[in-house]
XYZ file of C-alpha atoms in Angstrom:
333
model
C 114.324 97.270 114.578
C 117.118 98.206 112.156
C 117.682 101.839 111.306
C 116.886 102.772 107.722
C 119.644 104.425 105.743
C 118.853 106.535 102.688
C 119.263 104.471 99.532
C 121.473 107.040 97.833
C 123.116 109.513 100.234
C 124.585 112.543 98.470
C 126.591 113.599 101.502
C 128.578 111.721 104.134
C 126.415 109.832 106.631
C 127.317 108.428 110.045
C 125.236 105.487 111.249
C 125.481 103.746 114.604
C 125.096 99.937 114.574
C 122.180 98.673 116.657
C 121.862 95.502 118.761
C 119.868 93.626 116.127
C 122.619 94.247 113.543
C 125.304 92.662 115.734
C 127.514 90.195 113.852
C 126.619 91.241 110.298
C 129.454 91.448 107.792
C 130.004 95.083 106.851
C 129.299 94.392 103.156
C 125.999 92.659 104.008
C 125.168 95.478 106.451
C 125.545 97.957 103.598
C 123.721 95.804 101.041
C 120.738 95.575 103.380
C 120.879 99.244 104.280
C 121.597 100.721 100.848
C 118.742 99.301 98.819
C 119.261 99.823 95.101
C 123.034 100.307 95.343
C 124.937 97.756 93.178
C 127.116 95.224 95.008
C 130.101 96.268 92.893
C 129.823 99.847 94.179
C 129.511 98.714 97.803
C 132.598 96.476 97.514
C 134.511 99.279 95.799
C 133.939 101.828 98.544
C 134.989 99.246 101.150
C 138.159 98.288 99.224
C 139.124 101.912 98.618
C 138.758 102.780 102.294
C 136.026 105.340 101.636
C 133.898 103.529 104.185
C 135.154 103.654 107.756
C 134.083 101.988 110.983
C 135.090 103.885 114.107
C 137.350 106.043 111.871
C 139.278 102.990 110.610
C 139.325 101.097 107.333
C 137.848 97.607 107.472
C 137.815 94.554 105.212
C 134.574 93.296 103.569
C 134.407 90.422 106.083
C 134.490 92.724 109.128
C 131.530 91.983 111.429
C 129.848 95.008 112.943
C 129.194 95.366 116.676
C 126.583 97.402 118.563
C 127.853 100.937 118.987
C 130.120 100.855 115.913
C 129.980 104.157 114.040
C 129.869 103.538 110.286
C 130.896 106.358 107.940
C 129.130 106.091 104.585
C 130.554 108.257 101.782
C 128.354 110.159 99.292
C 126.785 107.749 96.783
C 124.801 108.688 93.693
C 122.736 105.959 92.074
C 119.535 105.769 90.101
C 116.338 105.203 92.030
C 115.809 101.530 92.875
C 113.422 99.608 90.659
C 110.131 98.397 92.069
C 110.093 94.796 93.250
C 109.101 92.247 90.629
C 105.869 90.659 91.876
C 105.977 86.961 92.726
C 103.693 84.903 90.514
C 101.289 82.598 92.287
C 102.933 79.546 90.732
C 106.307 80.346 92.292
C 104.679 81.209 95.614
C 102.953 77.807 95.654
C 106.203 76.005 94.738
C 108.131 77.691 97.554
C 105.472 77.056 100.187
C 105.359 73.384 99.147
C 109.167 73.235 99.286
C 109.391 74.083 103.006
C 111.111 71.122 104.680
C 111.300 72.504 108.225
C 110.075 75.617 109.983
C 110.001 76.944 113.519
C 109.779 80.448 114.987
C 113.442 81.187 114.123
C 114.315 79.177 111.013
C 113.021 77.986 107.636
C 114.732 75.242 105.588
C 113.608 75.046 101.966
C 114.228 72.572 99.143
C 115.307 75.233 96.634
C 114.358 74.464 93.027
C 117.128 74.356 90.419
C 117.192 77.482 88.252
C 116.148 79.862 91.044
C 118.889 82.209 92.240
C 119.087 82.655 96.013
C 118.944 86.441 95.627
C 118.490 89.043 92.922
C 121.500 90.636 91.284
C 122.962 91.403 87.891
C 120.572 89.956 85.327
C 118.361 88.410 88.055
C 115.330 90.492 89.026
C 113.916 88.107 91.613
C 115.612 85.526 93.826
C 114.532 83.132 96.559
C 114.946 85.605 99.411
C 113.068 88.420 97.643
C 110.248 86.005 96.784
C 110.016 84.787 100.392
C 109.825 88.338 101.707
C 106.891 89.004 99.387
C 104.933 85.859 100.207
C 105.646 86.248 103.941
C 104.995 90.002 104.394
C 104.212 89.519 108.089
C 107.777 88.272 108.673
C 109.822 91.362 109.562
C 113.194 89.606 109.272
C 114.212 87.046 106.627
C 117.884 86.547 105.698
C 119.813 83.840 103.862
C 122.128 81.892 106.159
C 124.222 80.541 103.279
C 124.012 80.233 99.505
C 123.568 77.680 96.751
C 124.476 78.120 93.088
C 121.499 79.005 90.928
C 121.424 75.583 89.232
C 121.959 73.609 92.462
C 118.823 72.374 94.193
C 118.197 71.328 97.777
C 118.425 72.407 101.405
C 118.951 76.069 102.110
C 118.509 77.830 105.452
C 116.723 81.159 105.940
C 116.836 82.830 109.364
C 113.712 84.502 110.748
C 115.599 86.257 113.548
C 118.938 88.056 113.764
C 119.924 85.900 116.758
C 119.416 82.702 114.722
C 121.368 84.136 111.784
C 124.297 84.923 114.080
C 124.078 81.483 115.754
C 124.127 79.637 112.408
C 126.939 81.786 110.981
C 129.030 80.863 114.019
C 128.070 77.216 113.473
C 129.220 77.320 109.861
C 132.613 78.621 110.979
C 133.062 75.867 113.590
C 133.942 72.384 112.410
C 131.263 69.777 113.028
C 128.445 72.121 114.137
C 126.662 72.068 110.761
C 127.045 69.282 108.185
C 125.982 69.665 104.556
C 125.545 66.530 102.444
C 125.165 66.759 98.659
C 124.399 64.219 95.942
C 125.973 64.508 92.500
C 125.946 62.415 89.354
C 129.464 62.453 87.947
C 131.055 61.288 84.713
C 132.625 57.809 84.649
C 133.346 55.243 87.326
C 134.365 56.896 90.592
C 136.683 54.681 92.624
C 135.583 53.711 96.143
C 139.206 54.358 97.124
C 138.828 58.086 96.423
C 137.356 59.263 99.714
C 138.762 62.789 99.828
C 139.845 65.550 97.476
C 142.210 68.029 99.110
C 143.053 70.720 96.547
C 143.415 74.516 97.050
C 140.940 76.657 95.104
C 141.397 80.102 93.636
C 138.701 82.344 92.154
C 139.598 83.883 88.805
C 137.803 86.337 86.560
C 138.010 85.944 82.782
C 138.198 88.899 80.386
C 134.505 88.415 79.697
C 133.808 89.043 83.395
C 132.817 85.418 83.976
C 133.920 84.009 87.329
C 135.689 80.657 87.287
C 137.356 78.642 90.056
C 140.535 76.628 89.506
C 142.781 74.341 91.540
C 145.950 76.393 92.090
C 148.775 76.078 94.654
C 148.214 79.641 95.875
C 144.480 79.044 96.384
C 142.601 78.672 99.665
C 142.770 75.242 101.383
C 139.723 73.225 100.289
C 138.613 69.707 101.228
C 135.636 67.633 100.061
C 134.762 64.126 101.265
C 133.211 61.751 98.709
C 131.365 58.445 98.974
C 130.075 56.260 96.133
C 126.315 55.624 96.337
C 125.503 53.937 93.039
C 127.224 53.105 89.760
C 125.835 53.131 86.245
C 128.459 50.990 84.523
C 131.384 53.013 83.232
C 129.075 55.875 82.232
C 128.323 57.618 85.510
C 128.421 57.374 89.300
C 126.050 58.810 91.882
C 128.211 60.116 94.733
C 127.686 61.762 98.083
C 129.801 64.881 98.640
C 130.462 66.558 101.977
C 132.349 69.870 101.780
C 134.604 70.328 104.820
C 135.396 73.864 103.688
C 132.935 76.182 101.940
C 134.544 77.623 98.814
C 132.747 78.870 95.720
C 131.964 75.998 93.284
C 133.991 73.683 95.555
C 132.233 70.361 94.862
C 132.027 71.073 91.130
C 135.724 71.887 90.797
C 136.901 69.066 93.091
C 134.864 66.554 91.070
C 136.426 67.899 87.873
C 139.902 67.759 89.466
C 139.312 64.103 90.389
C 138.594 63.364 86.728
C 134.832 63.020 87.176
C 133.052 66.314 86.427
C 129.393 66.639 87.383
C 126.871 65.825 84.673
C 124.994 68.886 83.453
C 127.745 71.277 84.552
C 128.095 73.778 81.706
C 131.108 75.495 83.284
C 133.273 72.574 84.455
C 131.658 69.591 82.720
C 131.924 67.621 79.459
C 129.732 69.133 76.738
C 129.320 65.950 74.690
C 128.187 63.854 77.653
C 125.947 66.665 78.884
C 124.166 66.555 75.514
C 123.755 62.776 75.769
C 122.301 63.089 79.273
C 119.799 65.711 78.097
C 118.391 63.024 75.801
C 117.787 60.933 78.945
C 115.984 63.811 80.629
C 118.842 65.151 82.784
C 118.760 68.737 81.538
C 120.303 70.517 84.509
C 123.312 70.444 86.806
C 123.006 67.188 88.766
C 124.060 68.650 92.124
C 121.604 68.529 95.010
C 121.957 69.648 98.644
C 120.338 66.488 99.983
C 120.761 66.838 103.729
C 121.495 69.248 106.570
C 122.506 68.247 110.087
C 122.768 70.893 112.760
C 122.305 71.651 116.440
C 119.648 74.206 117.331
C 120.232 76.821 120.065
C 118.229 74.688 122.551
C 120.618 71.754 121.999
C 118.221 69.744 119.819
C 119.877 67.882 116.930
C 118.100 68.503 113.640
C 118.420 66.407 110.473
C 116.559 67.597 107.373
C 116.497 65.753 104.035
C 115.441 67.099 100.637
C 114.260 64.523 98.085
C 115.623 64.578 94.547
C 113.238 66.184 92.084
C 111.281 63.860 89.791
C 113.238 64.934 86.693
C 116.500 63.687 88.196
C 114.949 60.452 89.469
C 113.464 59.789 86.031
C 116.871 60.476 84.458
C 118.533 57.928 86.737
C 115.879 55.349 85.804
C 116.463 55.943 82.080
C 120.214 55.754 82.606
C 119.716 52.327 84.149
C 117.541 51.247 81.209
C 120.309 52.065 78.720
C 122.255 49.022 79.907
C 124.217 50.483 82.794
C 124.201 48.257 85.874
C 122.753 50.743 88.378
C 124.560 48.913 91.193
C 124.254 50.302 94.695
C 127.641 50.278 96.424
C 127.808 49.208 100.062
C 129.768 51.206 102.620
C 133.390 50.046 102.728
C 133.134 47.805 99.667
C 136.160 47.343 97.422
C 136.348 47.243 93.657
């Protein structure tokens, strides 16, 4: 059982990391421990070196080990707000969205529009909702994240050991494969199989976060495959991120000249408005499939169906006169 740390210590605290906290990133360790403390404050004390592990400064991606002594500086924050109660409708949606579950892992088909966790401007996210509707589950943690408007497969660990196992799998090539589907603008060429373009996160004066292709960015690769064409208007593609950067598929699609339909940050406003008339009123990006190896060696493949709104939008797109041609593997234009 994890040790509880006071939400707002007014004097320096020293906390020893326990076995069940092994492998957590230091920023996530603090976010879990310091309930009610803003993420920005946690990141600031790490960056400034006010937080120490074994008397040394550490980076936000440092992973704690049993026996580590964490020095937490004095923090003054307002009392945390009470949890927003989960409405029965959302609870029913999430229970119906469970694609796979065992004693260690849940995989959910996350609805579009639901953030994975609460934060600035978001009072209730997927993980907070799950903890409320599964009160008997003592441990529930996100394994990875999806953008708020992206739907599809997301993993939630029910044990610390599974969380650590899956985090290691995400860092090792080929252990975990994520397959997405996206509807993009225009006619994507079957010859464009890969986008290899470095990505850099930028923050605008407004505080909005935006990702751009820049030479000094982090190496980023996405594999693409054409699934179906709708004339010259749009193409349904499969996208497999080899690396896991913020907004990677969205920015790589834009960089290739085919932004994702419904993308208000990187897309084409005029075409987005036209697609809303066809019923596609959201970002058309869906985490369609997960392939992974479980700790017992079993290979697991989980698929999340497209929501009815997107399927209906594709049908209407076909009715407008686009060909709706399915493209065979390896076919040429």
